[in-house]
Short mmCIF file of C-alpha atoms in Angstrom, two decimals:
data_model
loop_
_atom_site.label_atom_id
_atom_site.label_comp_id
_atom_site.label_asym_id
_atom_site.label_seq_id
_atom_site.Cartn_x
_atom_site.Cartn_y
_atom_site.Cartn_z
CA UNK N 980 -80.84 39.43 4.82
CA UNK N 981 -80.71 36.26 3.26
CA UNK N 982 -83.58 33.94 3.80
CA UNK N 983 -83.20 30.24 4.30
CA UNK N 984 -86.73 29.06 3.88
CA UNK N 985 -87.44 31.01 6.93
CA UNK N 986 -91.35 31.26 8.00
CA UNK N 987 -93.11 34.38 8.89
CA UNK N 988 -93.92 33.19 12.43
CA UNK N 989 -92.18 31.41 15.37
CA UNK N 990 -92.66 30.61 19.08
CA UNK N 991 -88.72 30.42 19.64
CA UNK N 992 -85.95 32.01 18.06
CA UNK N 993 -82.61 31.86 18.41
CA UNK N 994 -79.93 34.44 17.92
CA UNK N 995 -76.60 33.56 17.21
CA UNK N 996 -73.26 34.48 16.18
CA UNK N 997 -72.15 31.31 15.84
CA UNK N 998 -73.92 28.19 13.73
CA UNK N 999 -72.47 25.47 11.12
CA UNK N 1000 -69.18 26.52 9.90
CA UNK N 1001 -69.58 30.17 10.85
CA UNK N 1002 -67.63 29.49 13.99
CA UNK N 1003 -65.63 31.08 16.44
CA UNK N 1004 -65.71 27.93 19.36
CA UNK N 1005 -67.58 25.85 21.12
CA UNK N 1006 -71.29 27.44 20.61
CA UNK N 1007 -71.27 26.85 16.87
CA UNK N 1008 -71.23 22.52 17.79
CA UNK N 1009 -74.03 23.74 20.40
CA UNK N 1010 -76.24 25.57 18.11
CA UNK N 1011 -75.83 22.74 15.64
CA UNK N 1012 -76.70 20.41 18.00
CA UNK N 1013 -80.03 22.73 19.05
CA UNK N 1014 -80.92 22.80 14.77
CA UNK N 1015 -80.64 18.93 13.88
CA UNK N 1016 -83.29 18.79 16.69
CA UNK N 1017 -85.40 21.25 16.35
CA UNK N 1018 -89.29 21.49 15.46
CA UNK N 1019 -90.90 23.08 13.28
CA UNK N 1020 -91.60 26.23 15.76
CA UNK N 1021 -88.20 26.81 15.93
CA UNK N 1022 -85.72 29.51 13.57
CA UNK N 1023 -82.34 30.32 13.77
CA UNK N 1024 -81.19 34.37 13.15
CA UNK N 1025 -77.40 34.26 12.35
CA UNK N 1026 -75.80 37.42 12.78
CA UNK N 1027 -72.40 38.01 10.73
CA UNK N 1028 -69.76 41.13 9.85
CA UNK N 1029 -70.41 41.82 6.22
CA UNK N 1030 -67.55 43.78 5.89
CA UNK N 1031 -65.15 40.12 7.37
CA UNK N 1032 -67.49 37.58 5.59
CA UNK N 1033 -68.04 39.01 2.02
CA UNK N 1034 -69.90 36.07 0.88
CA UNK N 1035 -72.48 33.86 2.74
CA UNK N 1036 -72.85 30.31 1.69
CA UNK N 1037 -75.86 28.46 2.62
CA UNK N 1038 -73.89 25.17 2.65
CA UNK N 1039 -71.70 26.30 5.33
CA UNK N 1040 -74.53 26.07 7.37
CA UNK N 1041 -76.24 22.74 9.26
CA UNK N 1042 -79.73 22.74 7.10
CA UNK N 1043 -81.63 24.48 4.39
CA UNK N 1044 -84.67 25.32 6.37
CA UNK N 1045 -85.59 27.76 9.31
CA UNK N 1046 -82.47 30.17 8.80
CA UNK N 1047 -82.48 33.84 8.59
CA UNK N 1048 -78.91 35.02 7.87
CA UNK N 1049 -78.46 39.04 8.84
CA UNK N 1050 -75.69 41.41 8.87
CA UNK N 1051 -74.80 43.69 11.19
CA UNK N 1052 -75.56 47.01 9.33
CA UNK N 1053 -79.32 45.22 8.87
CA UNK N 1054 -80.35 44.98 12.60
CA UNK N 1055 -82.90 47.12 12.29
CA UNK N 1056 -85.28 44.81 9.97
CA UNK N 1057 -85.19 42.62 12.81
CA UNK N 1058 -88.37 44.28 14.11
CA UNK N 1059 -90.12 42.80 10.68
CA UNK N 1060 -89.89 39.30 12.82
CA UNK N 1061 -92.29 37.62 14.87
CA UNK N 1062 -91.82 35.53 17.64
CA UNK N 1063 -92.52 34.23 21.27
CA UNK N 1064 -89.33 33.53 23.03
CA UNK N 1065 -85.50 35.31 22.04
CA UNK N 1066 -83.25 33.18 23.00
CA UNK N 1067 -79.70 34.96 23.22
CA UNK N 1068 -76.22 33.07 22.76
CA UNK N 1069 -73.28 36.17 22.75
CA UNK N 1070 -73.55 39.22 25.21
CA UNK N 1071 -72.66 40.71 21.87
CA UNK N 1072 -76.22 40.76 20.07
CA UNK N 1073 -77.41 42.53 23.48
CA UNK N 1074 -79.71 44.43 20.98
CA UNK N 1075 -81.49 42.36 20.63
CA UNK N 1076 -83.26 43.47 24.52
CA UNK N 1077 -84.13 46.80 22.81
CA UNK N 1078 -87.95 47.34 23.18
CA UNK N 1079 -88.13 48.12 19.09
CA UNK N 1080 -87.00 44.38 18.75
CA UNK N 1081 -88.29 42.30 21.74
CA UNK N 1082 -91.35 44.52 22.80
CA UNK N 1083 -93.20 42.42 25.78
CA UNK N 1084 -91.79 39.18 24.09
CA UNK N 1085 -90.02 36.42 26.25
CA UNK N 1086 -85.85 36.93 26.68
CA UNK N 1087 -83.66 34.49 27.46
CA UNK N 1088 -79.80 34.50 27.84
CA UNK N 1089 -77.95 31.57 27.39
CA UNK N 1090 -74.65 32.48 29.24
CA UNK N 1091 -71.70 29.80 27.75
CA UNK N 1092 -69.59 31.53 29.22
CA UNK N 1093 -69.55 34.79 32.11
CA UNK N 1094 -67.13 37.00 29.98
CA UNK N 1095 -64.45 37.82 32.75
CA UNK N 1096 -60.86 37.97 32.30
CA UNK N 1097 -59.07 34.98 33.70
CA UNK N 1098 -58.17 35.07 36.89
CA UNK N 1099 -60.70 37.86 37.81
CA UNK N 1100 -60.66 40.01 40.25
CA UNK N 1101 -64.10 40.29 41.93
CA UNK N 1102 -63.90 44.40 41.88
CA UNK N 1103 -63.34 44.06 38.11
CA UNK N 1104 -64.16 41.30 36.80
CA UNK N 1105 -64.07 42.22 33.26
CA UNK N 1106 -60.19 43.56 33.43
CA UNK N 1107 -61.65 47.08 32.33
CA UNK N 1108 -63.65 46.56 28.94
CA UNK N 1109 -66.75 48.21 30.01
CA UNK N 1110 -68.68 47.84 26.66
CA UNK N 1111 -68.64 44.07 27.26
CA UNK N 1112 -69.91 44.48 30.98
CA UNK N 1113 -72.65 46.73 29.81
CA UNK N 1114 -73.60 44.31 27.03
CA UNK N 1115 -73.56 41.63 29.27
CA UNK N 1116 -75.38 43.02 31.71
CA UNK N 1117 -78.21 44.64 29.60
CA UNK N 1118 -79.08 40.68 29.08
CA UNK N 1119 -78.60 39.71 32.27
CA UNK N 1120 -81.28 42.12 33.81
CA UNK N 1121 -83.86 42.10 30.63
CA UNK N 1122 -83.59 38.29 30.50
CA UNK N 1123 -86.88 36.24 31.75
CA UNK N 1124 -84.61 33.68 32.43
CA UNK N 1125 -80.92 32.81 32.08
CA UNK N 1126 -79.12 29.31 31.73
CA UNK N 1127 -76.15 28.11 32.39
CA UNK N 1128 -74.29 25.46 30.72
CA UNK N 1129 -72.87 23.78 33.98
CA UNK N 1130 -73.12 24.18 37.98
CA UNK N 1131 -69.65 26.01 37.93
CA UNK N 1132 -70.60 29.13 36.08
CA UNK N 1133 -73.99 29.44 37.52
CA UNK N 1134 -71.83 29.77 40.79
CA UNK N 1135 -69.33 32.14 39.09
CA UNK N 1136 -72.57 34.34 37.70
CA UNK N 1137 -74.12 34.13 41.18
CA UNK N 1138 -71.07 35.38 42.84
CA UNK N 1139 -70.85 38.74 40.34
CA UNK N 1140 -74.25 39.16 40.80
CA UNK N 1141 -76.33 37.18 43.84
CA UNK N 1142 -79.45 39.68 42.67
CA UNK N 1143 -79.80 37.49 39.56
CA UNK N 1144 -80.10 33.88 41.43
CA UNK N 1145 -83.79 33.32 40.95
CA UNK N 1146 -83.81 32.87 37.35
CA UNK N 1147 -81.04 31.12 37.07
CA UNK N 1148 -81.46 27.62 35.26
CA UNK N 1149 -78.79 25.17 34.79
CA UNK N 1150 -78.94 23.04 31.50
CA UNK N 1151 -76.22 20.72 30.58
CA UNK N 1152 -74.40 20.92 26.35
CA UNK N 1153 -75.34 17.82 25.19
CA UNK N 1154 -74.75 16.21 21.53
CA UNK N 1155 -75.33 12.85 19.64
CA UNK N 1156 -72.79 10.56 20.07
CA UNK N 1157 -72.48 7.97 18.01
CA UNK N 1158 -72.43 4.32 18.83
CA UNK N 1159 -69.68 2.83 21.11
CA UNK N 1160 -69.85 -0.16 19.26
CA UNK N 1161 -69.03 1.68 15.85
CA UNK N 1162 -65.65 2.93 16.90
CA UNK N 1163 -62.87 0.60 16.96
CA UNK N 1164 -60.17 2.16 19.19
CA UNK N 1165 -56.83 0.49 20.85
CA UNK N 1166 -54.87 2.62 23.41
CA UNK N 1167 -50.99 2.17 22.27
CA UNK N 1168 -48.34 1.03 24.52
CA UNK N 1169 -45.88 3.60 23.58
CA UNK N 1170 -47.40 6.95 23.75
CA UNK N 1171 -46.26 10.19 22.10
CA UNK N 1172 -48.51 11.96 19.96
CA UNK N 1173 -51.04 14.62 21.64
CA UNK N 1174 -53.20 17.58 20.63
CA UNK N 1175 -54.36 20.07 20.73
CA UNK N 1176 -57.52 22.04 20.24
CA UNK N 1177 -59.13 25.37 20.23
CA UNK N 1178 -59.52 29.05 19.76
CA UNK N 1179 -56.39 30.76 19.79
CA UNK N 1180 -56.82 32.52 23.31
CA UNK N 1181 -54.99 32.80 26.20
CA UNK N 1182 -57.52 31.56 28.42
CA UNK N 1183 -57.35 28.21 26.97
CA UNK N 1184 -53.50 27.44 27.96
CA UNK N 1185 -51.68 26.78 24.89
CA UNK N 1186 -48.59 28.63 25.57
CA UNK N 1187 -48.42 27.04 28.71
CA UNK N 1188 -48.98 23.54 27.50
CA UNK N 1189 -46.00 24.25 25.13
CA UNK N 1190 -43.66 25.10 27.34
CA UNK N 1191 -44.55 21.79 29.36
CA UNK N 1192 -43.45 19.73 26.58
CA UNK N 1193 -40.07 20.89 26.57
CA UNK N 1194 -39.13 18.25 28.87
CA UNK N 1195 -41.66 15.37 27.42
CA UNK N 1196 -40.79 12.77 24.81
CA UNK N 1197 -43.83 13.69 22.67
CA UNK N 1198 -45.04 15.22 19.98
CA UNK N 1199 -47.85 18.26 20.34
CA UNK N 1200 -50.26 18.62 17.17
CA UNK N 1201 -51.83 22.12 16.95
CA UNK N 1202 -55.65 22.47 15.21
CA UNK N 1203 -56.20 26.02 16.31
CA UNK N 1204 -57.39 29.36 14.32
CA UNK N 1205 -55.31 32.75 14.15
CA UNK N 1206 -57.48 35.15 15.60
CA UNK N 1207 -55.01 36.71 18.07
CA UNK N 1208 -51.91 37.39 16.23
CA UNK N 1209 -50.26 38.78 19.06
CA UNK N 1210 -50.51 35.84 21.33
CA UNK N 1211 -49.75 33.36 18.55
CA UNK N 1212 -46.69 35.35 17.92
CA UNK N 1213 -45.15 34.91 21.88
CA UNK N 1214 -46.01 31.30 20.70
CA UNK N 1215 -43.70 31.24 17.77
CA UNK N 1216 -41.20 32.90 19.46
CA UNK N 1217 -40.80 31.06 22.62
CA UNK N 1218 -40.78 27.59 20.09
CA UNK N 1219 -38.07 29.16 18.10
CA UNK N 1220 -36.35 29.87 21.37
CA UNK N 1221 -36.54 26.79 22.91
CA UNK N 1222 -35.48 25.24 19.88
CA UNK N 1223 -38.69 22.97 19.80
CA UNK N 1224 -39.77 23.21 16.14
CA UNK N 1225 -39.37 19.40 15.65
CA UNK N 1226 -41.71 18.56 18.23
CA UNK N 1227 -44.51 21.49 17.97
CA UNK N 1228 -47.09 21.11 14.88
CA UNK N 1229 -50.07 23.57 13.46
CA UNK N 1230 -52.37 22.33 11.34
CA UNK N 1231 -54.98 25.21 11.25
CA UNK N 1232 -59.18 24.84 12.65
CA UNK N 1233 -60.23 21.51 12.26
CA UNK N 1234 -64.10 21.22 12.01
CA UNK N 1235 -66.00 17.94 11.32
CA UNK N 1236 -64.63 14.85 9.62
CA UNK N 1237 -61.13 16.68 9.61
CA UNK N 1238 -62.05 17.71 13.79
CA UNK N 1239 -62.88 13.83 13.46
CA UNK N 1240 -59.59 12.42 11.79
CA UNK N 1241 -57.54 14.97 14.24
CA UNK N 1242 -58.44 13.34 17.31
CA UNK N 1243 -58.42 9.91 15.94
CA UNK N 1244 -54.71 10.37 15.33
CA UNK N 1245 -53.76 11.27 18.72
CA UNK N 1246 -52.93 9.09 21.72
CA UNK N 1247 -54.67 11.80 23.85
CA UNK N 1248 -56.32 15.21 23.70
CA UNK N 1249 -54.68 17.83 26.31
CA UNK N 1250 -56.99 20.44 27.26
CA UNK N 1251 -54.63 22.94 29.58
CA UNK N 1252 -57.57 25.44 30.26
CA UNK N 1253 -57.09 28.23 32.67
CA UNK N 1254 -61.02 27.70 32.98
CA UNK N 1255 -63.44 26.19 31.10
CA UNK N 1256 -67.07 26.79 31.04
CA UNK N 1257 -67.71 23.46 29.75
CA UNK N 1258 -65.69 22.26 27.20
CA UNK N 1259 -67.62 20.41 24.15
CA UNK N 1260 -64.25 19.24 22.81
CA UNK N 1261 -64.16 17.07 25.90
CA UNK N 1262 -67.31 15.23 24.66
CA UNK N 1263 -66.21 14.74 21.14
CA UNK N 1264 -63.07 13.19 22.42
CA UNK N 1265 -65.14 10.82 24.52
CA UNK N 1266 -67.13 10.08 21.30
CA UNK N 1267 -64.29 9.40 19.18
CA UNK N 1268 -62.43 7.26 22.32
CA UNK N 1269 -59.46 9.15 22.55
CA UNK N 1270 -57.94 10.10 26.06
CA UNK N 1271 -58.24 13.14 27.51
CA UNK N 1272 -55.92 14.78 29.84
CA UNK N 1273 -57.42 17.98 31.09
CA UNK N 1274 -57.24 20.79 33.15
CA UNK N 1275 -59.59 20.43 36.17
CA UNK N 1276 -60.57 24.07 36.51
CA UNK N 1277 -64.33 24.89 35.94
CA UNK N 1278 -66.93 23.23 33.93
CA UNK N 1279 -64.88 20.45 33.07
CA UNK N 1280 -65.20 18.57 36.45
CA UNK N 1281 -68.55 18.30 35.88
CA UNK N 1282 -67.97 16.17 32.67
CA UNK N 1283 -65.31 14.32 33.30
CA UNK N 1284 -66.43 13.17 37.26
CA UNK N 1285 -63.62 10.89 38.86
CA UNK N 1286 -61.00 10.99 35.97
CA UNK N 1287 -57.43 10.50 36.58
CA UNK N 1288 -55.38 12.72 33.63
CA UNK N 1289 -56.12 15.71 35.43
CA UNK N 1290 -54.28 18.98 36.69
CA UNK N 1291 -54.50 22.42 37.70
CA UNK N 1292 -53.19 24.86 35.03
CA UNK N 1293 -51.96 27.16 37.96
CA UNK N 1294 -49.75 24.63 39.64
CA UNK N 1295 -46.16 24.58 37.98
CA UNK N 1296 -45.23 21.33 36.72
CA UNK N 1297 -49.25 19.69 37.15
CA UNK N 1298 -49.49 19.08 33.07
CA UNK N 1299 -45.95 17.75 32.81
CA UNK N 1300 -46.49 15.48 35.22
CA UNK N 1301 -50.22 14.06 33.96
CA UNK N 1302 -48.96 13.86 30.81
CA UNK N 1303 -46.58 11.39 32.36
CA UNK N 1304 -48.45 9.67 34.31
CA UNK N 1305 -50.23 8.75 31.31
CA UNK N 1306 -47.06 7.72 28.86
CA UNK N 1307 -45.75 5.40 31.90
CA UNK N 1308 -49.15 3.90 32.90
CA UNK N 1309 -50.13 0.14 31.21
CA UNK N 1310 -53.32 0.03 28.54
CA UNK N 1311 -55.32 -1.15 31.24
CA UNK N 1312 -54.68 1.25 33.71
CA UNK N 1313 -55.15 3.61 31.08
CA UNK N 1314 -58.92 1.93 29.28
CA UNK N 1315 -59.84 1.17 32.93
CA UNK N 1316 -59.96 4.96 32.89
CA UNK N 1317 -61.69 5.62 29.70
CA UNK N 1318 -64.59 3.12 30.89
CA UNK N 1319 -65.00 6.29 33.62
CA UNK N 1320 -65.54 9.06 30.71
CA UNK N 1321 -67.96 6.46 28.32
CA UNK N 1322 -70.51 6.05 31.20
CA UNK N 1323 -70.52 10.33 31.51
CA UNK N 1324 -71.06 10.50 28.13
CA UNK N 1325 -74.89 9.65 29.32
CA UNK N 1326 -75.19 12.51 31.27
CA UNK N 1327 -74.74 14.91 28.46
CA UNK N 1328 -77.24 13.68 25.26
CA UNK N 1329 -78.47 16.31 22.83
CA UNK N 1330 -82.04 14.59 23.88
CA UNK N 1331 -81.57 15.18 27.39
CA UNK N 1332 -80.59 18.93 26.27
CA UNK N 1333 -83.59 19.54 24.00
CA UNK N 1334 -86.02 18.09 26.57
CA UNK N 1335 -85.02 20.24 29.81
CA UNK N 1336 -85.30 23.31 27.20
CA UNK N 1337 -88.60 22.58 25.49
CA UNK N 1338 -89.70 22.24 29.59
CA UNK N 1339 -88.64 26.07 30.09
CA UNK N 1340 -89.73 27.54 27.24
CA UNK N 1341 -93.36 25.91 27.84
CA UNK N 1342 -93.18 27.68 31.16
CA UNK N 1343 -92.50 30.83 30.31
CA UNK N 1344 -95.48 31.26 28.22
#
């Protein structure tokens, strides 16, 4: 274990997978978020595969304080810790429930996203991988309480499981944003770069948003990872097939000021998810000013209110046709529009976050 001038005691911990630039998506911004304001009751246990991350650098993560960094093959120290309140982020550290760890303590199972294929089908919603049903579910039932990022997957988790309903708590992602009178940004009148960004994952439509630009005069910029090298492989192939190399781009995970500079150099941000359980990128495009045009399916509806540049990723032709609505509309149709997403922005503050947390933790104890 590596100790990051981590204290003996805490009331809360949280146990993560993800945190600074130890990231696999959208939890790692969350738990950042969660760190630059937390108190001094407050650790962080990062959990990490020794035998994929050789090395562990303390400057890859978001402070120098309040850190415990543990691999996987050193679980069992964790009953050495003492603490009030687990708090839970990946149905993968479900281990963490075991009575040698948590004993009568506090449990509490952030669920960022319910870890069903997409579509599901309601008699199996997990397409078959059992493990990650059990895991899930071993949370689920211990937990004390359970959040949910938005309104749409507490309705998705109360459909799989109407038992669970009672401790159910909804708590918006929030983050800092910075000040809208600190970023200068004009919408173009010709419009023809857009990006893309996110974990390389079917669920998140890239493929699909590909194959839509074959008939748009545009460019599509790439930041992704290369976690699945079979799907990014039908990817390749169907751009070398369709003969679209000159207007497809990969620049590899953007995080921070190079996340920052990405979106900045796009006209808008496409987000063609098949669902999304909320969708931080959607916020840090708001923050930077850049246009969004998204897919309407799950959490994101919830940020985004009454946007126009929307579609369903199951409707053929939906994205091809937002994203040109949004070339052929004027600036001011198209600012007019952005005006909608910088009042939401208010709805989702880091502050607001920490606050409606700091309220359920106090009652549990």
């Amino acid at each position: 274990m590596i100790n990051i001038n981590f204290k003996a005691n805490y009331k809360i911990l949280h146990f993560t997978n993800e945190i600074g630039k130890y990231m696999a998506g959208g939890i790692a911004t969350y738990i950042d978020q969660l760190y630059k304001h937390h108190t001094e009751d407050t650790g962080f246990v990062h959990f990490y595969d020794d035998e994929i991350l050789t090395d562990i650098r303390i400057e890859s993560y978001p402070g120098i304080k309040d850190i415990l960094s543990v691999s996987y093959k050193e679980i069992g120290r964790l009953k050495e810790i003492n603490f009030q309140i687990a708090i839970v982020h990946f149905y993968g550290l479900s281990f963490i429930a075991e009575e040698e760890i948590l004993k009568n303590k506090k449990l509490v199972y952030v669920v960022h996203s319910v870890p069903a294929t997409e579509p599901y089908a309601i008699e199996d919603p997990f397409g078959g991988n059992y493990q990650i049903q059990k895991d899930f579910e071993t949370l689920s039932y211990r937990a004390d309480a359970i959040i949910c990022v938005l309104e749409a997957e507490k309705e998705k988790l109360k459909s799989l499981y109407p038992e669970l309903e009672n401790k159910i708590y909804v708590i918006h992602n929030g983050m800092e944003f910075d000040s809208a009178d600190s970023i200068k940004r004009n919408v173009k009148p010709t419009r023809r770069n857009f990006g893309f960004i996110g974990r390389l994952d079917y669920r998140k439509g890239l493929l699909e948003c590909i194959k839509a630009f074959k008939k748009i005069d545009g460019e599509l910029h790439i930041a992704c990872d290369n976690q699945d090298p079979f799907y990014l492989s039908a990817i390749l192939n169907y751009i070398e097939a369709a003969e679209m190399q000159n207007k497809i781009h990969f620049y590899g995970w953007c995080h921070g000021e190079r996340k920052k500079a990405f979106l900045n150099s796009l006209d808008a941000l496409i987000i063609p998810s098949l669902y999304e359980p909320f969708g931080y990128v959607v916020l840090e495009a708001i923050n930077a000013k850049t246009p969004v045009i998204t897919s309407r399916n799950g959490g994101i509806s919830e940020i985004i209110g009454e946007y126009k540049y929307t579609f369903d990723p199951y409707q053929e032709g939906e994205l091809e046709k937002a994203i040109k609505t949004f070339q052929e509309d004027t600036v001011e149709e198209i600012e007019k529009e952005m005006e909608k997403l910088y009042k939401r922005k208010e709805l989702f503050t880091a502050q607001k976050m920490v606050e409606k947390y700091t309220d359920l933790f106090n009652s549990l104890l």
